PDB file of C-alpha atoms in Angstrom:
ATOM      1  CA  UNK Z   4      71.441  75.988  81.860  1.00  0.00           C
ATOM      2  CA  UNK Z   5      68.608  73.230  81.807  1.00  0.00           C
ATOM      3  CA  UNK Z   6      68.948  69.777  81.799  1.00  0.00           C
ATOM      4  CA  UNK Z   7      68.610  67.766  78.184  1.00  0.00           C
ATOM      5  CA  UNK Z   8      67.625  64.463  78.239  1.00  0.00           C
ATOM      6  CA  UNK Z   9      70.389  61.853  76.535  1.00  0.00           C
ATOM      7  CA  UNK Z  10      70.053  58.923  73.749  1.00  0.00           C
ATOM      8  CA  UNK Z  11      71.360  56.934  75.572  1.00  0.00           C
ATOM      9  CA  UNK Z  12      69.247  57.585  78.368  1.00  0.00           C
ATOM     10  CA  UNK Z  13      72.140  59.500  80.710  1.00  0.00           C
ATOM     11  CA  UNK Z  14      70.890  63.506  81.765  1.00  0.00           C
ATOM     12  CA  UNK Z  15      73.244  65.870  81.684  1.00  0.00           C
ATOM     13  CA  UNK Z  16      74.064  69.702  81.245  1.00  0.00           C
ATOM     14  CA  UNK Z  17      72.724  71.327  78.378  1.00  0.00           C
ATOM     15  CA  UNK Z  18      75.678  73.680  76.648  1.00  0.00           C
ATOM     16  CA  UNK Z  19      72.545  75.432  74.856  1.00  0.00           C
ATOM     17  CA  UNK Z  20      71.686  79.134  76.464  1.00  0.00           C
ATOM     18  CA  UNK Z  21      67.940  79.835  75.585  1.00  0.00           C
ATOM     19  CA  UNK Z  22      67.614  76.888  73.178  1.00  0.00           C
ATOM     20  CA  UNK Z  23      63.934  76.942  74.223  1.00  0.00           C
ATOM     21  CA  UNK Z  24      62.762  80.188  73.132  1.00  0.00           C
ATOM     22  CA  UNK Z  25      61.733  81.175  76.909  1.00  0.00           C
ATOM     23  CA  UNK Z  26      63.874  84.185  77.671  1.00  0.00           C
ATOM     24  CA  UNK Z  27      63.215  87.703  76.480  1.00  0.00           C
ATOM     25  CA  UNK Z  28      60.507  89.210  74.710  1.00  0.00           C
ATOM     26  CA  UNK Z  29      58.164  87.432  72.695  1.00  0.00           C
ATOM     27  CA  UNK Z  30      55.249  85.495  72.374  1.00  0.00           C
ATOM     28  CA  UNK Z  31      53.317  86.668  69.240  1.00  0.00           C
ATOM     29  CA  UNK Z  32      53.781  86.839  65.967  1.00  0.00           C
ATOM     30  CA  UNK Z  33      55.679  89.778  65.952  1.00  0.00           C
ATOM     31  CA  UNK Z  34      59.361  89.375  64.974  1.00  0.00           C
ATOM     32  CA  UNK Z  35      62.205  90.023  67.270  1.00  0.00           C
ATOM     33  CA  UNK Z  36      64.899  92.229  67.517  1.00  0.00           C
ATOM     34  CA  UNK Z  37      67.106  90.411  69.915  1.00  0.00           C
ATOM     35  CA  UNK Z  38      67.201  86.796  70.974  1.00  0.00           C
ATOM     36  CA  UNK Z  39      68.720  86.516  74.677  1.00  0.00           C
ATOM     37  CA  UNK Z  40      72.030  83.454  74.235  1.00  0.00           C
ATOM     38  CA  UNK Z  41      71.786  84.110  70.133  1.00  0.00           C
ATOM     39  CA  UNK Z  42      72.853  86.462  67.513  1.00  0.00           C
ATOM     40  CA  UNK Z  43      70.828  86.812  64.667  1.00  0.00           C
ATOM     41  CA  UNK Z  44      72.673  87.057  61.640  1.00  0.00           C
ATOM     42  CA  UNK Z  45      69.911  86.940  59.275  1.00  0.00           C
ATOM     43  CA  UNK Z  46      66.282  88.352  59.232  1.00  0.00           C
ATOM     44  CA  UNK Z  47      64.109  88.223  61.949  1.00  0.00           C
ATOM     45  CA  UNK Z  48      62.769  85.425  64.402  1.00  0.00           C
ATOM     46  CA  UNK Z  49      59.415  85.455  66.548  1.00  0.00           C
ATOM     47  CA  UNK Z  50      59.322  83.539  69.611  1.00  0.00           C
ATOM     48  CA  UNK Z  51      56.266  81.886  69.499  1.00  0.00           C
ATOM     49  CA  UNK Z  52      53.196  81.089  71.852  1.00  0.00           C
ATOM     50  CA  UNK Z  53      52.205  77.569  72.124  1.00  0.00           C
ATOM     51  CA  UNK Z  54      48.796  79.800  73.045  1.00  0.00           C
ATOM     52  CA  UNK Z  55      49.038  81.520  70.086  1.00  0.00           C
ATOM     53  CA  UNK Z  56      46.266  79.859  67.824  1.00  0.00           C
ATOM     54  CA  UNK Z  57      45.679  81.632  64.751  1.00  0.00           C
ATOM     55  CA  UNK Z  58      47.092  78.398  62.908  1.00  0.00           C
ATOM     56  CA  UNK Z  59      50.587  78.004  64.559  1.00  0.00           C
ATOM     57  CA  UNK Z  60      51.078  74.319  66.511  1.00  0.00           C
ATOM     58  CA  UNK Z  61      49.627  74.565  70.028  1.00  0.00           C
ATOM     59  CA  UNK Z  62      50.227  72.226  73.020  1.00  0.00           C
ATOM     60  CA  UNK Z  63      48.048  69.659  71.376  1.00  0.00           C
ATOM     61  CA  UNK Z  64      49.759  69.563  68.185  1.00  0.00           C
ATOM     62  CA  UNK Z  65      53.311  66.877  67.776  1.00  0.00           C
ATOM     63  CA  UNK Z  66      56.182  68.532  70.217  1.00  0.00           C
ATOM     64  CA  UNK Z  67      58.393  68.085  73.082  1.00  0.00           C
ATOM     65  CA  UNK Z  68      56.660  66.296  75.805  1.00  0.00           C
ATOM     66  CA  UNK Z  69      57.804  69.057  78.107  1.00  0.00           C
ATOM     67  CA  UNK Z  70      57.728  72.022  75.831  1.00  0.00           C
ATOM     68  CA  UNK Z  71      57.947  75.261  77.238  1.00  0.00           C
ATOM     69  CA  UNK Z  72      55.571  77.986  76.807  1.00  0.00           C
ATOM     70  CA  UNK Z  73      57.088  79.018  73.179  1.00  0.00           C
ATOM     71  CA  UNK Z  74      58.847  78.134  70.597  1.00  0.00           C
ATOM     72  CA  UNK Z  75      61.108  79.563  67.500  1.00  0.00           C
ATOM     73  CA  UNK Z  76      59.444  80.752  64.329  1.00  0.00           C
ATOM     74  CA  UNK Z  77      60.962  82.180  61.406  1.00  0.00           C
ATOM     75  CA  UNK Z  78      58.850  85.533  61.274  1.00  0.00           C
ATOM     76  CA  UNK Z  79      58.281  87.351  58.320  1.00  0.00           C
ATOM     77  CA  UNK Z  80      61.981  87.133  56.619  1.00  0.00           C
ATOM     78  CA  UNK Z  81      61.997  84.380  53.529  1.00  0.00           C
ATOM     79  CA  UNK Z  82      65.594  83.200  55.382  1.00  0.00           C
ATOM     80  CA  UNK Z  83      66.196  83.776  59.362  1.00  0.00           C
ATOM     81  CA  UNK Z  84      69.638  82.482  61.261  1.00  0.00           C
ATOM     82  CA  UNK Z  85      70.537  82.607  64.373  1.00  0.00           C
ATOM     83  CA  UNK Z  86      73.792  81.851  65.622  1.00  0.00           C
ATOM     84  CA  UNK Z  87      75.345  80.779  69.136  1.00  0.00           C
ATOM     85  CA  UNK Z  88      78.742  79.804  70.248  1.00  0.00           C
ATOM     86  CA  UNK Z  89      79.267  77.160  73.069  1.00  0.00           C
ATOM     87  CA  UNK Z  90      82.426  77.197  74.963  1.00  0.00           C
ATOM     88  CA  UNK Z  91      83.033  73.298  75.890  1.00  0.00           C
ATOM     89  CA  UNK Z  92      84.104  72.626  79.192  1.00  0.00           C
ATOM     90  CA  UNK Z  93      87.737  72.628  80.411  1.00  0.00           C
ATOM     91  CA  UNK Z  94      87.681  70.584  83.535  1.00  0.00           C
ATOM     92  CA  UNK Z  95      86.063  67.359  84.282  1.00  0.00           C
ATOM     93  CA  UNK Z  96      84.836  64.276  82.956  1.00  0.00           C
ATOM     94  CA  UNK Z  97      83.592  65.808  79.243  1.00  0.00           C
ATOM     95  CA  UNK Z  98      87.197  68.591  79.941  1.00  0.00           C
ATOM     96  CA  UNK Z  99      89.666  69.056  77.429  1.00  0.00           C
ATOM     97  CA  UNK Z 100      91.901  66.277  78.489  1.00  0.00           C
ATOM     98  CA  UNK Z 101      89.353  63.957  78.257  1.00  0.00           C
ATOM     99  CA  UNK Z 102      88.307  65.563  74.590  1.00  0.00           C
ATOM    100  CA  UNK Z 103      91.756  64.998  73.469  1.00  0.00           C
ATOM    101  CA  UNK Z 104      92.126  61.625  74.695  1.00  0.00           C
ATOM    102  CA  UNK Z 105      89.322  60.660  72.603  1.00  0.00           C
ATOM    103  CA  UNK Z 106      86.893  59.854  75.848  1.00  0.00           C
ATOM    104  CA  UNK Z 107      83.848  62.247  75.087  1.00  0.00           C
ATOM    105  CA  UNK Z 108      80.839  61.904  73.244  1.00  0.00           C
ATOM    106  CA  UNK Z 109      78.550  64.529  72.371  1.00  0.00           C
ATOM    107  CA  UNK Z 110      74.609  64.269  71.617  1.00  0.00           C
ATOM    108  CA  UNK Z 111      72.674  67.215  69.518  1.00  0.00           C
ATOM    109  CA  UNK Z 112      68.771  66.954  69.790  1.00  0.00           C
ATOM    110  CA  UNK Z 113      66.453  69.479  68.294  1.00  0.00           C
ATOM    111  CA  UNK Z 114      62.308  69.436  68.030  1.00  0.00           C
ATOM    112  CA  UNK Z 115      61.781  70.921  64.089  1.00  0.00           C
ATOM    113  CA  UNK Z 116      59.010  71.447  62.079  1.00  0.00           C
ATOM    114  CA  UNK Z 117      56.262  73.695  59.776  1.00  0.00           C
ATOM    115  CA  UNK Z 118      53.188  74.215  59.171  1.00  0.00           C
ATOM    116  CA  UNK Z 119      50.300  71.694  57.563  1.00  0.00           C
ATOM    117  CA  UNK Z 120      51.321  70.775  53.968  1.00  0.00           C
ATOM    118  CA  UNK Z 121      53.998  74.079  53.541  1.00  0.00           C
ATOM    119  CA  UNK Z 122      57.412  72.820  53.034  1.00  0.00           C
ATOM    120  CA  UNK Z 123      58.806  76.089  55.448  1.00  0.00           C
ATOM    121  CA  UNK Z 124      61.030  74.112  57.736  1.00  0.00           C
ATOM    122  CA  UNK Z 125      63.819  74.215  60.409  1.00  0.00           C
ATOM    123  CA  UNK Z 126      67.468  73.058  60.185  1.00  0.00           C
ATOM    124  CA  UNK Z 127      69.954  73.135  63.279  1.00  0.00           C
ATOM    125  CA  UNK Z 128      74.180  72.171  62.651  1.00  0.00           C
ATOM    126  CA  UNK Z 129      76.448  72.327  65.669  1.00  0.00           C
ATOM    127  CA  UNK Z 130      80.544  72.679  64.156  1.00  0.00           C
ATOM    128  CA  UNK Z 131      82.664  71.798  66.384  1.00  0.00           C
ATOM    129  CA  UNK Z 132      86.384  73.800  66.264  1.00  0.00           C
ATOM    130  CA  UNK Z 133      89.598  73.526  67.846  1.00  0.00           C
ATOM    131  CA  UNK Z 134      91.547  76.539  69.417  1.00  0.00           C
ATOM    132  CA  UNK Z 135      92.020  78.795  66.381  1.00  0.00           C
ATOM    133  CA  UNK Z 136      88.937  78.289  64.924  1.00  0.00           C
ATOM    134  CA  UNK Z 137      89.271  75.647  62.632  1.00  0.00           C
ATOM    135  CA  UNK Z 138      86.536  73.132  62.059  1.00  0.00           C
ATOM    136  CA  UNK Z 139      86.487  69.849  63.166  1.00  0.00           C
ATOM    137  CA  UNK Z 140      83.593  67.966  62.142  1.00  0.00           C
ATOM    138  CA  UNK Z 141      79.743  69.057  61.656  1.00  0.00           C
ATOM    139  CA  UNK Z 142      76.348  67.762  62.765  1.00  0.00           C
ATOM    140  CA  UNK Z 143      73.449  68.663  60.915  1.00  0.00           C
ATOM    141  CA  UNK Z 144      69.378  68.227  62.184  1.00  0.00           C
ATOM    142  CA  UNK Z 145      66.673  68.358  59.055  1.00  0.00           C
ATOM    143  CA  UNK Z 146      65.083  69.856  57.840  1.00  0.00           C
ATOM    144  CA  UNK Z 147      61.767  67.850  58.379  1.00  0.00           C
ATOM    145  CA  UNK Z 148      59.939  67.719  55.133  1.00  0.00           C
ATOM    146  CA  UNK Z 149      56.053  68.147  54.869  1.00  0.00           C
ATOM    147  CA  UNK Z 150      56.043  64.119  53.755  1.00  0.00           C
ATOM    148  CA  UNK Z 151      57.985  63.429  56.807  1.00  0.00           C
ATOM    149  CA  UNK Z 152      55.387  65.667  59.120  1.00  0.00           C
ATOM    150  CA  UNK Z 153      52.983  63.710  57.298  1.00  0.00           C
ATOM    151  CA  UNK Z 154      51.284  67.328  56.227  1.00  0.00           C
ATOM    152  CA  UNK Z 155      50.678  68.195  59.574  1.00  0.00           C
ATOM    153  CA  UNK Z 156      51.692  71.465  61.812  1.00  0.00           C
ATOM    154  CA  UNK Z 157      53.896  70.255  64.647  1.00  0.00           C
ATOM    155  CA  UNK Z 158      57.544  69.577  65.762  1.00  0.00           C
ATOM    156  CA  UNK Z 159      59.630  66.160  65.940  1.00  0.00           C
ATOM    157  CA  UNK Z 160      62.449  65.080  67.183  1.00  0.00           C
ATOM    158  CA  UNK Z 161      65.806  64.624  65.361  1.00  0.00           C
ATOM    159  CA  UNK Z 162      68.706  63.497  67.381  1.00  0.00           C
ATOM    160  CA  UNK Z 163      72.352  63.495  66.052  1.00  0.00           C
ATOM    161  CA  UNK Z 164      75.328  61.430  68.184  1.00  0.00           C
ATOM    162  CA  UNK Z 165      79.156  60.881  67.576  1.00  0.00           C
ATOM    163  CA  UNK Z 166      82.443  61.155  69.306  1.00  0.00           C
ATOM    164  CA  UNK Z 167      83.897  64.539  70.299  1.00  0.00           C
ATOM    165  CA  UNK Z 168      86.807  65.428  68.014  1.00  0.00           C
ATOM    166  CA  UNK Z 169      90.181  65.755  69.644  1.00  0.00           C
ATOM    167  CA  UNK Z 170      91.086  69.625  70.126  1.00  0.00           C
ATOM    168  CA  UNK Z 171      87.658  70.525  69.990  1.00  0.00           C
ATOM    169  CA  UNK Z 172      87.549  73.762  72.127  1.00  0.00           C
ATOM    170  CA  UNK Z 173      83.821  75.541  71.014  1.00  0.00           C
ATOM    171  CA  UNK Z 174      80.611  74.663  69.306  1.00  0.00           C
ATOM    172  CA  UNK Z 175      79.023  77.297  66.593  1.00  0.00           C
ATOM    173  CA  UNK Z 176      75.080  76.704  66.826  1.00  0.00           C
ATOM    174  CA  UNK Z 177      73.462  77.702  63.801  1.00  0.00           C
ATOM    175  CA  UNK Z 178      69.400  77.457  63.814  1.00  0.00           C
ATOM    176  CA  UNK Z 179      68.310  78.314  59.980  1.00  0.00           C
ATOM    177  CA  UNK Z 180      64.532  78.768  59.659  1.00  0.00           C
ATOM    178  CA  UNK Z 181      63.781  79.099  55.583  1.00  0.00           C
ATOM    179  CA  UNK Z 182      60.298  79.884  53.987  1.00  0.00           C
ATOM    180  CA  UNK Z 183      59.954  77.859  50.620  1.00  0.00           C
ATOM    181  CA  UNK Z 184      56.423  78.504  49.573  1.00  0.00           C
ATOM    182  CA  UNK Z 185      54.566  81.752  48.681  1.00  0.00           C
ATOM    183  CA  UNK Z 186      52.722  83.792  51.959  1.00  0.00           C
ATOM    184  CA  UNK Z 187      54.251  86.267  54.173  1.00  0.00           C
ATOM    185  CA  UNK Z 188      54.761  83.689  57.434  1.00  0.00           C
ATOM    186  CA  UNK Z 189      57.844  82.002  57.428  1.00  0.00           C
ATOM    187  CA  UNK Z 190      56.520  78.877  59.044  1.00  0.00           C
ATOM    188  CA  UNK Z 191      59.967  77.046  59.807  1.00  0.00           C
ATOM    189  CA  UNK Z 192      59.643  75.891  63.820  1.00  0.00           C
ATOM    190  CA  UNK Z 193      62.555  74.685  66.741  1.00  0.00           C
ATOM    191  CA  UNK Z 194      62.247  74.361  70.178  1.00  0.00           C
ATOM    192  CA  UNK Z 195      64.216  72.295  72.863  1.00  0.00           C
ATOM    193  CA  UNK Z 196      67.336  72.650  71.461  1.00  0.00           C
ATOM    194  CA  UNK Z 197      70.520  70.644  73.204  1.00  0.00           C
ATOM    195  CA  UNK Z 198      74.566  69.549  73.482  1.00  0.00           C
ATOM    196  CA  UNK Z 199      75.155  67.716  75.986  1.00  0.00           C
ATOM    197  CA  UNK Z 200      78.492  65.720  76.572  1.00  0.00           C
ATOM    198  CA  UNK Z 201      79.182  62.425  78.162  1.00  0.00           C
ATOM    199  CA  UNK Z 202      82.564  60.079  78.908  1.00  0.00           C
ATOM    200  CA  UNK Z 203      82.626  57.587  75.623  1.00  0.00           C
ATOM    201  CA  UNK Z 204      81.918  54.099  77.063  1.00  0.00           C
ATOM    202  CA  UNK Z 205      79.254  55.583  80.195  1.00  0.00           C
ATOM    203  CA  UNK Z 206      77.134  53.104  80.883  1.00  0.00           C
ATOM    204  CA  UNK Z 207      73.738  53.532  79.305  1.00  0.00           C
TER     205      UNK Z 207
END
């Protein structure tokens, strides 16, 4: 687990496993089979170079300040999803008593983007559930339009903040990278993607 930087300016764990793109094969073009943390659920991701050229962003281009060495691309497949379930912490400041007494806060940040004028983009939701499954509320991250990228290839940052449900038990990721426009490339983009929790009322 890395540490995610806050809102509200607090660092703490990040619940995401690989929400970075770093581990396991990748680094071309070439689609994916596996992603190490995820499931894929639909069609094919590649995991990116920022060294990659060849059109895709690079270091220079909009991103995390502290990107990696990759990042998440939606390969050849008109619709890829990926999926990931968090197991919140039981113990502690951000446990489950503090959950159900109504004293945690949760933050969900995620870098998205495309490609140049293409509307391919990036959307990441984070459902939170109780016990059995049930869901308890649902944060949702772009995706970031071409007008909003300004028709340029890069990532930005959309942050989403809220109190923690009482009961909540897990977290179902879901990272959906969709192709609109004609081509082959499905030019959707993520990288640095977080949940963090913190005690409601921390000092900021």
């Amino acid at each position: 687990m890395s540490l995610g930087s806050l809102p509200w300016g607090l660092d703490t764990v990040n619940l995401v496993v690989n929400g970075d793109a770093e581990q396991g094969p990748g680094g071309t073009a070439q689609p994916v089979t596996s992603v190490a943390g995820w499931t894929l659920a639909e069609g094919a991701p590649a995991l990116l170079g920022y060294d990659l050229g060849q059109g895709y962003p690079t270091r220079t281009d909009p991103g995390p300040p502290q990107r990696g060495s990759r990042f998440f691309g939606g390969g050849d497949s008109p619709r890829t999803v990926l999926l990931q379930d968090v197991a919140l912490p039981e113990r502690g400041a951000t446990g489950r008593q503090a959950v159900d007494a109504g004293r945690v806060r949760f933050a969900v940040e995620a870098w998205l983007g495309g490609y140049a004028p293409q509307q391919d983009g990036a959307r990441l939701s984070v459902e939170f559930r109780d016990g059995q499954g049930t869901p308890l509320a649902l944060a949702v991250l772009g995706p970031v339009t071409a007008q909003e990228r300004s028709h340029t290839t890069g990532l930005f940052r959309r942050t989403a903040e809220a109190a923690l449900p009482p009961r909540s038990r897990t977290a179902r990721l879901q990272l959906v990278l969709t192709r609109a426009g004609g081509g082959t490339s499905n030019d959707g983009y993520a990288d640095a993607l977080s949940l963090t929790l913190r005690q409601a009322g921390g000092r900021a």
